[in-house]
Amino acid sequence: MAEPQRDLKHLYLEGRGQATRYEVQGNVRAHVTPRDDRAAHAAALASQLALARQALTLLPRDPAFPDGPQGQYLDFELTGRDADRALLQRLEERRQGIEVASVRRDPATGRVIATVVVPEPAAETYDRRIHEYASQDTPQGKPRRASLVTNIEGIRHAALRSIFVGDASALPGPSAPVWWEVWVRQGTAEEFRRIARRVELTVAEESLTFPDREVLLVHGSFDALSRVFLHTVVMAELRLSRDTPDVFVRMENAEQAQWVDEAAARLQPPDASVQTSVLLLDSGVTQPHPLIATHLHPNDWQAWQPLWGPDDSGWDGHGTAMSGLILHGDVLAFLLSSAAARLNHRLESVKILPPAGHNPHHLYGRITQDAVRQMEATNPERQRVLCLAVTATLDVNRGRPTAWSAALDQLTSGGGDEPQRLAVVAAGNNTPAVTDLLGDYLGSADTAQVHSPAQAWNVLTVGAYTDKTNLLDPQYGGWWPVAPGGDLSPTSSTSVLWQEQWPIKPEVVMEGGNLIVNGGTFDAKHPDVRLLTTDFDLTTGHLRDFGDTSAAAALGARMAAQLAAEFPQYWPETIRALMVHSAEWTPAMQARLTGSRRLDVRNLLRRYGYGVPQLERARRSAQNDLTLVIQDVLRPFEAVDSRTRMNEMHLHRFPWSAIDTAALEGLDLEMRVTLSYFVEPNPSERGYAQRFRYASHGLRFAVKGPLETEADFKARIQRESLPNEGSSIRDAGNDHWEFGPRLRTSGSIHSDRWRGDIATLQACEAVLVYPVSGWWREKRGGSPPYVDRDARYALIVSLRALEADVDIYTPIATALSIPIRTTV
């Protein structure tokens, strides 16, 4: 064959913003003819292979992959219109990790293209095979490897499009975040999940497993996936996720029932050991639904007013829709799975909404409290999460407590002889005008205040964000999603307008779906951008779409129950802290930091809370994440003669402060601290005026400054912990904190991030938990006396390296036996 041309060619590597062009010498790809020229054929393939490998050296350094590529994908163009199975097997070398990832037909040439994974240690394998073909003969006098090499027309570096299955014209823009099906190689799913976090990809918890592949549902951009593809060898196929709730919502009821029955057959009923539940306070539940019945025992299916009956009626099936999400999350993933499911939590239901009409406004708090105690009397042994998505806009006044929110604080606080309780409450929905949706929809959300009773101090308030941006319905070709992926759902409410003395609400956000608009005057809740859940009237439907802050609250209650079941020793305050501590702002949220840093951060906190909680991060320390969970009790105040004063402070020493951490030198580290406690409310008008008069007590945390002595640190906190709640408290080394004391100290959960190097962090040495004023200090009487009451708290401290592959757990693990608590 002819010698390859030496003119200048261009190699395009996809995935770095726009396609990035690198200039190399020689052909990127050449067809090899005639085939009887053995040496020329081998030389041409060897040259193409060298050029393909040269592509890896031309990659710009990606900070998410400091060690460079782990291998490479190669495209092999094979002879004939059909490459037989034997030829594809000859391309593989499983012992070295070389395998065919995907096979497709080039629409331009009709030839078969096989994309092959070649790990870095096996990089020379094809060079050797080509060399053997060119220089060695078999005992029969034929070229070695001829059955493989003579059937290869060309070799080139593969881009992500090489493993995309489907019509390439349907691909979204390179930076548009959408849902994908990522088919990964056997045994690499966890590696992909770990890597995905580095490049801002979101991986759904559910997956499908096949003999050679695992299918993950991934949200993110084509560019982000390209970065993974160019630097790893875990991906095998890429597809746009075409399964949306719309497919199931449009089905006839009989077909829906078949899907539901199949899924229900895989749902294993809970055994007697499952003692964690979510108590839903809503419009009732359709208990016979196949996806609900096994986990909602008839004894746990009740109504506040017995004459109402416990079934779901009069409110468009709201309670049944909540139930499906509480048990299964987005039901779509469960339907598409083939695996058996065993849940570690149950469902309980007390109907608090009448079938017709409304409850009297002044009874909202009483009904809520009675309903909870009613179920507790039925199942006193259970550890439960309360879930409330029924809200009201009456009396909403920039964060001031209402009788209903105070009733929730009283119910959850553990005052008197009652237990502490964890309640997950929806933030309440915004109803934006179409003009808002066509413009700055966040402005509408920021003026729609969080509803009552979601301003309660002790509850975990959940707002809605969305990753639902795949609008696939061809009938809506001129429509588009209102919210970009990862940003606030258009129907969520915020506390941006609230006064600073009231809590940051919501604390977290979870998936609540999106809205779609066109250029005219229409908006719609399309199933493509909503969640799939259970329907209430089984005669007309088994499945429906659902969304808004109700859906987000249901998902939040599910996550809380999963944590409570896995960690039964943890208090409600601790479960709430774990969820907040695991939360992160998405890239879309962080992109809103454009103006005044402090004002933007304040508004982000009051719009998104602390972000989207991550179950796996909450569950355990990852390799690059070390977490300490402390549950303790202190007595905030004491009586001395006729006066009361601050009493205890607790000093918790960091376990990494006295060890050799030379391996961590030069690394950027992030320490996160979260403090969670419940207050007893005083909902009088006097209590509304000042937050320390509403709350029984307040707690704060402070970290010792790197240049402070321990004695100076304690003295500073004692001096600045004043009856006005220590508003002047300043953390020494405050530049290291993301929020700082002024932004993080509203409400009864406080979280902040410290960033710096290990030497500075070790000099900080300890975190102090200390009290500030509340009405316990000022109010006489009580049994036991208010001034002598104890306050529980949960403190979570985590340390992680911002470079995701750095193992910080191993050098610190030996220090975990160091005592971490002293009382002063």
mmCIF file of C-alpha atoms in Angstrom, residues 485-728:
data_model
loop_
_atom_site.group_PDB
_atom_site.id
_atom_site.type_symbol
_atom_site.label_atom_id
_atom_site.label_comp_id
_atom_site.label_asym_id
_atom_site.label_seq_id
_atom_site.Cartn_x
_atom_site.Cartn_y
_atom_site.Cartn_z
ATOM 1 C CA GLY A 485 -30.342 21.245 36.054
ATOM 2 C CA GLY A 486 -29.207 21.444 39.670
ATOM 3 C CA ASP A 487 -31.033 24.671 40.494
ATOM 4 C CA LEU A 488 -34.099 25.496 42.574
ATOM 5 C CA SER A 489 -37.380 23.979 41.463
ATOM 6 C CA PRO A 490 -39.700 26.727 40.157
ATOM 7 C CA THR A 491 -42.335 25.816 42.758
ATOM 8 C CA SER A 492 -40.139 25.989 45.862
ATOM 9 C CA SER A 493 -40.247 28.731 48.493
ATOM 10 C CA THR A 494 -37.390 30.331 50.438
ATOM 11 C CA SER A 495 -36.578 32.428 53.506
ATOM 12 C CA VAL A 496 -34.659 35.133 51.612
ATOM 13 C CA LEU A 497 -37.076 37.804 52.905
ATOM 14 C CA TRP A 498 -36.855 36.671 56.515
ATOM 15 C CA GLN A 499 -35.257 38.626 59.313
ATOM 16 C CA GLU A 500 -31.877 37.301 60.381
ATOM 17 C CA GLN A 501 -32.970 36.166 63.852
ATOM 18 C CA TRP A 502 -35.140 33.403 62.391
ATOM 19 C CA PRO A 503 -33.846 30.018 61.220
ATOM 20 C CA ILE A 504 -32.305 29.282 57.840
ATOM 21 C CA LYS A 505 -35.067 27.538 55.903
ATOM 22 C CA PRO A 506 -35.074 25.223 54.103
ATOM 23 C CA GLU A 507 -32.082 23.421 55.579
ATOM 24 C CA VAL A 508 -31.802 21.071 52.589
ATOM 25 C CA VAL A 509 -33.358 20.647 49.152
ATOM 26 C CA MET A 510 -34.309 17.457 47.333
ATOM 27 C CA GLU A 511 -35.743 16.587 43.940
ATOM 28 C CA GLY A 512 -39.103 18.249 43.346
ATOM 29 C CA GLY A 513 -39.395 18.292 39.574
ATOM 30 C CA ASN A 514 -39.516 21.098 37.044
ATOM 31 C CA LEU A 515 -41.970 23.139 34.984
ATOM 32 C CA ILE A 516 -41.873 23.657 31.223
ATOM 33 C CA VAL A 517 -42.795 26.733 29.184
ATOM 34 C CA ASN A 518 -42.933 27.842 25.604
ATOM 35 C CA GLY A 519 -42.552 31.296 24.139
ATOM 36 C CA GLY A 520 -46.203 32.119 24.651
ATOM 37 C CA THR A 521 -48.287 32.229 27.768
ATOM 38 C CA PHE A 522 -48.348 28.602 28.836
ATOM 39 C CA ASP A 523 -46.690 26.582 31.555
ATOM 40 C CA ALA A 524 -47.133 22.901 32.395
ATOM 41 C CA LYS A 525 -46.183 20.188 34.852
ATOM 42 C CA HIS A 526 -45.143 17.585 32.314
ATOM 43 C CA PRO A 527 -44.458 14.015 33.497
ATOM 44 C CA ASP A 528 -41.077 14.059 31.729
ATOM 45 C CA VAL A 529 -39.800 16.507 34.351
ATOM 46 C CA ARG A 530 -41.596 15.076 37.389
ATOM 47 C CA LEU A 531 -41.240 12.013 39.613
ATOM 48 C CA LEU A 532 -43.209 8.781 39.278
ATOM 49 C CA THR A 533 -45.152 7.492 42.264
ATOM 50 C CA THR A 534 -48.254 5.585 43.365
ATOM 51 C CA ASP A 535 -51.796 6.631 42.416
ATOM 52 C CA PHE A 536 -54.704 6.475 44.826
ATOM 53 C CA ASP A 537 -57.703 5.303 42.760
ATOM 54 C CA LEU A 538 -56.772 1.802 41.606
ATOM 55 C CA THR A 539 -59.820 1.612 39.359
ATOM 56 C CA THR A 540 -58.406 4.323 37.117
ATOM 57 C CA GLY A 541 -54.641 4.229 37.671
ATOM 58 C CA HIS A 542 -51.792 2.667 39.635
ATOM 59 C CA LEU A 543 -49.104 5.228 38.772
ATOM 60 C CA ARG A 544 -48.952 9.004 38.485
ATOM 61 C CA ASP A 545 -46.484 11.858 38.259
ATOM 62 C CA PHE A 546 -45.800 14.038 41.293
ATOM 63 C CA GLY A 547 -43.507 16.846 42.392
ATOM 64 C CA ASP A 548 -42.996 20.154 44.214
ATOM 65 C CA THR A 549 -41.903 20.493 47.847
ATOM 66 C CA SER A 550 -44.249 17.666 48.854
ATOM 67 C CA ALA A 551 -42.213 15.219 46.783
ATOM 68 C CA ALA A 552 -38.988 16.689 48.172
ATOM 69 C CA ALA A 553 -40.217 16.252 51.756
ATOM 70 C CA ALA A 554 -41.193 12.636 51.064
ATOM 71 C CA LEU A 555 -37.684 11.926 49.746
ATOM 72 C CA GLY A 556 -36.192 13.705 52.765
ATOM 73 C CA ALA A 557 -38.257 11.593 55.173
ATOM 74 C CA ARG A 558 -37.155 8.447 53.336
ATOM 75 C CA MET A 559 -33.485 9.382 53.676
ATOM 76 C CA ALA A 560 -33.934 10.191 57.366
ATOM 77 C CA ALA A 561 -35.593 6.812 57.925
ATOM 78 C CA GLN A 562 -32.798 5.005 56.079
ATOM 79 C CA LEU A 563 -30.235 6.651 58.350
ATOM 80 C CA ALA A 564 -32.271 6.029 61.492
ATOM 81 C CA ALA A 565 -32.619 2.343 60.601
ATOM 82 C CA GLU A 566 -28.907 1.968 59.898
ATOM 83 C CA PHE A 567 -27.844 3.883 63.021
ATOM 84 C CA PRO A 568 -30.481 3.136 65.697
ATOM 85 C CA GLN A 569 -28.178 4.523 68.397
ATOM 86 C CA TYR A 570 -28.367 8.010 66.896
ATOM 87 C CA TRP A 571 -30.728 10.636 68.297
ATOM 88 C CA PRO A 572 -33.213 12.580 66.145
ATOM 89 C CA GLU A 573 -30.923 15.599 66.531
ATOM 90 C CA THR A 574 -28.095 13.500 65.082
ATOM 91 C CA ILE A 575 -30.033 12.233 62.074
ATOM 92 C CA ARG A 576 -30.955 15.829 61.250
ATOM 93 C CA ALA A 577 -27.297 16.810 61.624
ATOM 94 C CA LEU A 578 -26.133 13.987 59.345
ATOM 95 C CA MET A 579 -28.444 15.114 56.568
ATOM 96 C CA VAL A 580 -27.345 18.735 56.787
ATOM 97 C CA HIS A 581 -23.699 17.739 57.158
ATOM 98 C CA SER A 582 -23.849 15.642 53.973
ATOM 99 C CA ALA A 583 -25.468 18.410 51.925
ATOM 100 C CA GLU A 584 -23.618 20.266 49.167
ATOM 101 C CA TRP A 585 -24.557 23.076 46.826
ATOM 102 C CA THR A 586 -24.684 21.949 43.208
ATOM 103 C CA PRO A 587 -22.577 23.720 40.567
ATOM 104 C CA ALA A 588 -25.725 25.543 39.396
ATOM 105 C CA MET A 589 -26.276 26.858 42.910
ATOM 106 C CA GLN A 590 -22.642 27.878 43.339
ATOM 107 C CA ALA A 591 -22.825 29.732 40.026
ATOM 108 C CA ARG A 592 -25.210 32.177 41.730
ATOM 109 C CA LEU A 593 -22.262 33.556 43.752
ATOM 110 C CA THR A 594 -21.677 36.522 41.460
ATOM 111 C CA GLY A 595 -21.857 39.723 43.486
ATOM 112 C CA SER A 596 -21.216 40.672 47.085
ATOM 113 C CA ARG A 597 -19.783 37.536 48.619
ATOM 114 C CA ARG A 598 -21.476 37.824 51.997
ATOM 115 C CA LEU A 599 -24.870 38.835 50.580
ATOM 116 C CA ASP A 600 -24.760 36.107 47.937
ATOM 117 C CA VAL A 601 -23.816 33.447 50.473
ATOM 118 C CA ARG A 602 -26.576 34.639 52.788
ATOM 119 C CA ASN A 603 -29.146 34.460 49.981
ATOM 120 C CA LEU A 604 -27.933 31.032 48.854
ATOM 121 C CA LEU A 605 -28.302 29.710 52.398
ATOM 122 C CA ARG A 606 -31.848 31.031 52.628
ATOM 123 C CA ARG A 607 -32.758 29.734 49.171
ATOM 124 C CA TYR A 608 -31.106 26.301 49.046
ATOM 125 C CA GLY A 609 -30.247 25.745 52.699
ATOM 126 C CA TYR A 610 -27.012 23.783 52.885
ATOM 127 C CA GLY A 611 -27.713 22.061 49.572
ATOM 128 C CA VAL A 612 -28.595 18.552 48.437
ATOM 129 C CA PRO A 613 -27.945 15.825 51.052
ATOM 130 C CA GLN A 614 -26.021 12.743 49.930
ATOM 131 C CA LEU A 615 -27.009 9.419 51.486
ATOM 132 C CA GLU A 616 -23.661 7.709 50.995
ATOM 133 C CA ARG A 617 -21.741 10.641 52.441
ATOM 134 C CA ALA A 618 -24.050 10.650 55.439
ATOM 135 C CA ARG A 619 -23.703 6.894 55.900
ATOM 136 C CA ARG A 620 -19.988 6.501 56.183
ATOM 137 C CA SER A 621 -16.628 8.110 55.820
ATOM 138 C CA ALA A 622 -15.289 7.639 52.343
ATOM 139 C CA GLN A 623 -11.610 7.007 51.741
ATOM 140 C CA ASN A 624 -10.997 10.729 51.543
ATOM 141 C CA ASP A 625 -13.463 11.645 54.273
ATOM 142 C CA LEU A 626 -13.077 11.214 58.044
ATOM 143 C CA THR A 627 -16.143 11.874 60.185
ATOM 144 C CA LEU A 628 -16.607 12.048 63.948
ATOM 145 C CA VAL A 629 -20.106 11.874 65.405
ATOM 146 C CA ILE A 630 -20.472 13.061 69.020
ATOM 147 C CA GLN A 631 -23.674 12.901 71.080
ATOM 148 C CA ASP A 632 -23.505 14.655 74.422
ATOM 149 C CA VAL A 633 -25.447 16.536 77.085
ATOM 150 C CA LEU A 634 -24.606 19.765 78.853
ATOM 151 C CA ARG A 635 -26.404 21.934 81.373
ATOM 152 C CA PRO A 636 -26.462 25.438 79.863
ATOM 153 C CA PHE A 637 -27.261 27.457 83.008
ATOM 154 C CA GLU A 638 -26.863 27.363 86.750
ATOM 155 C CA ALA A 639 -28.338 29.348 89.633
ATOM 156 C CA VAL A 640 -25.880 31.140 91.912
ATOM 157 C CA ASP A 641 -27.619 32.818 94.845
ATOM 158 C CA SER A 642 -30.361 34.912 93.224
ATOM 159 C CA ARG A 643 -28.706 35.069 89.823
ATOM 160 C CA THR A 644 -28.344 32.681 86.910
ATOM 161 C CA ARG A 645 -25.323 32.397 84.698
ATOM 162 C CA MET A 646 -23.776 30.283 81.969
ATOM 163 C CA ASN A 647 -22.683 26.901 83.225
ATOM 164 C CA GLU A 648 -20.956 24.243 81.110
ATOM 165 C CA MET A 649 -18.860 24.362 77.967
ATOM 166 C CA HIS A 650 -17.609 21.202 76.284
ATOM 167 C CA LEU A 651 -14.227 21.030 74.632
ATOM 168 C CA HIS A 652 -13.768 18.316 72.002
ATOM 169 C CA ARG A 653 -10.227 17.761 70.814
ATOM 170 C CA PHE A 654 -9.575 16.868 67.205
ATOM 171 C CA PRO A 655 -8.013 13.399 66.886
ATOM 172 C CA TRP A 656 -5.646 14.616 64.196
ATOM 173 C CA SER A 657 -4.129 17.368 66.324
ATOM 174 C CA ALA A 658 -1.356 15.284 67.894
ATOM 175 C CA ILE A 659 -0.300 12.878 65.163
ATOM 176 C CA ASP A 660 2.284 12.890 62.426
ATOM 177 C CA THR A 661 0.471 13.914 59.271
ATOM 178 C CA ALA A 662 3.471 14.476 57.038
ATOM 179 C CA ALA A 663 1.626 12.640 54.270
ATOM 180 C CA LEU A 664 -0.965 15.423 54.257
ATOM 181 C CA GLU A 665 1.441 18.326 53.914
ATOM 182 C CA GLY A 666 0.679 20.593 50.978
ATOM 183 C CA LEU A 667 -2.894 19.353 50.598
ATOM 184 C CA ASP A 668 -5.988 21.525 50.655
ATOM 185 C CA LEU A 669 -8.234 20.198 53.428
ATOM 186 C CA GLU A 670 -11.821 20.901 54.321
ATOM 187 C CA MET A 671 -13.116 20.531 57.861
ATOM 188 C CA ARG A 672 -16.865 20.722 58.284
ATOM 189 C CA VAL A 673 -18.558 21.213 61.639
ATOM 190 C CA THR A 674 -22.295 20.748 62.255
ATOM 191 C CA LEU A 675 -24.053 21.288 65.589
ATOM 192 C CA SER A 676 -27.680 20.202 66.049
ATOM 193 C CA TYR A 677 -29.954 20.512 69.085
ATOM 194 C CA PHE A 678 -33.649 20.975 69.827
ATOM 195 C CA VAL A 679 -35.141 23.909 71.704
ATOM 196 C CA GLU A 680 -38.252 24.161 73.830
ATOM 197 C CA PRO A 681 -40.438 26.975 72.443
ATOM 198 C CA ASN A 682 -41.975 29.961 74.198
ATOM 199 C CA PRO A 683 -44.479 31.147 71.578
ATOM 200 C CA SER A 684 -45.713 34.284 73.276
ATOM 201 C CA GLU A 685 -45.622 37.642 71.522
ATOM 202 C CA ARG A 686 -42.724 38.531 73.786
ATOM 203 C CA GLY A 687 -40.993 35.431 72.518
ATOM 204 C CA TYR A 688 -41.560 36.507 68.936
ATOM 205 C CA ALA A 689 -39.686 39.725 69.528
ATOM 206 C CA GLN A 690 -36.303 38.193 70.344
ATOM 207 C CA ARG A 691 -35.154 34.776 69.264
ATOM 208 C CA PHE A 692 -33.457 33.937 72.562
ATOM 209 C CA ARG A 693 -36.795 34.528 74.266
ATOM 210 C CA TYR A 694 -38.525 32.065 71.886
ATOM 211 C CA ALA A 695 -35.915 29.351 72.367
ATOM 212 C CA SER A 696 -35.285 27.726 75.724
ATOM 213 C CA HIS A 697 -31.547 27.908 75.131
ATOM 214 C CA GLY A 698 -29.042 28.278 72.387
ATOM 215 C CA LEU A 699 -25.794 26.438 71.704
ATOM 216 C CA ARG A 700 -22.903 27.484 69.531
ATOM 217 C CA PHE A 701 -19.598 26.045 68.396
ATOM 218 C CA ALA A 702 -16.261 27.769 68.013
ATOM 219 C CA VAL A 703 -12.914 26.424 66.870
ATOM 220 C CA LYS A 704 -9.697 27.421 68.590
ATOM 221 C CA GLY A 705 -7.648 29.853 66.553
ATOM 222 C CA PRO A 706 -4.289 28.600 65.258
ATOM 223 C CA LEU A 707 -2.430 31.277 67.240
ATOM 224 C CA GLU A 708 -4.518 31.024 70.439
ATOM 225 C CA THR A 709 -3.613 29.115 73.555
ATOM 226 C CA GLU A 710 -6.323 26.886 74.951
ATOM 227 C CA ALA A 711 -6.696 29.173 77.973
ATOM 228 C CA ASP A 712 -7.054 32.240 75.735
ATOM 229 C CA PHE A 713 -9.601 30.371 73.635
ATOM 230 C CA LYS A 714 -11.809 29.516 76.616
ATOM 231 C CA ALA A 715 -11.483 33.017 78.011
ATOM 232 C CA ARG A 716 -12.489 34.549 74.694
ATOM 233 C CA ILE A 717 -15.646 32.450 74.492
ATOM 234 C CA GLN A 718 -16.550 33.128 78.135
ATOM 235 C CA ARG A 719 -16.066 36.856 77.572
ATOM 236 C CA GLU A 720 -18.024 37.023 74.338
ATOM 237 C CA SER A 721 -20.836 34.616 75.301
ATOM 238 C CA LEU A 722 -23.138 37.396 76.446
ATOM 239 C CA PRO A 723 -26.887 37.428 77.186
ATOM 240 C CA ASN A 724 -27.493 38.944 73.747
ATOM 241 C CA GLU A 725 -26.496 35.578 72.285
ATOM 242 C CA GLY A 726 -22.928 36.434 71.593
ATOM 243 C CA SER A 727 -23.599 38.281 68.367
ATOM 244 C CA SER A 728 -20.078 39.657 68.552
#
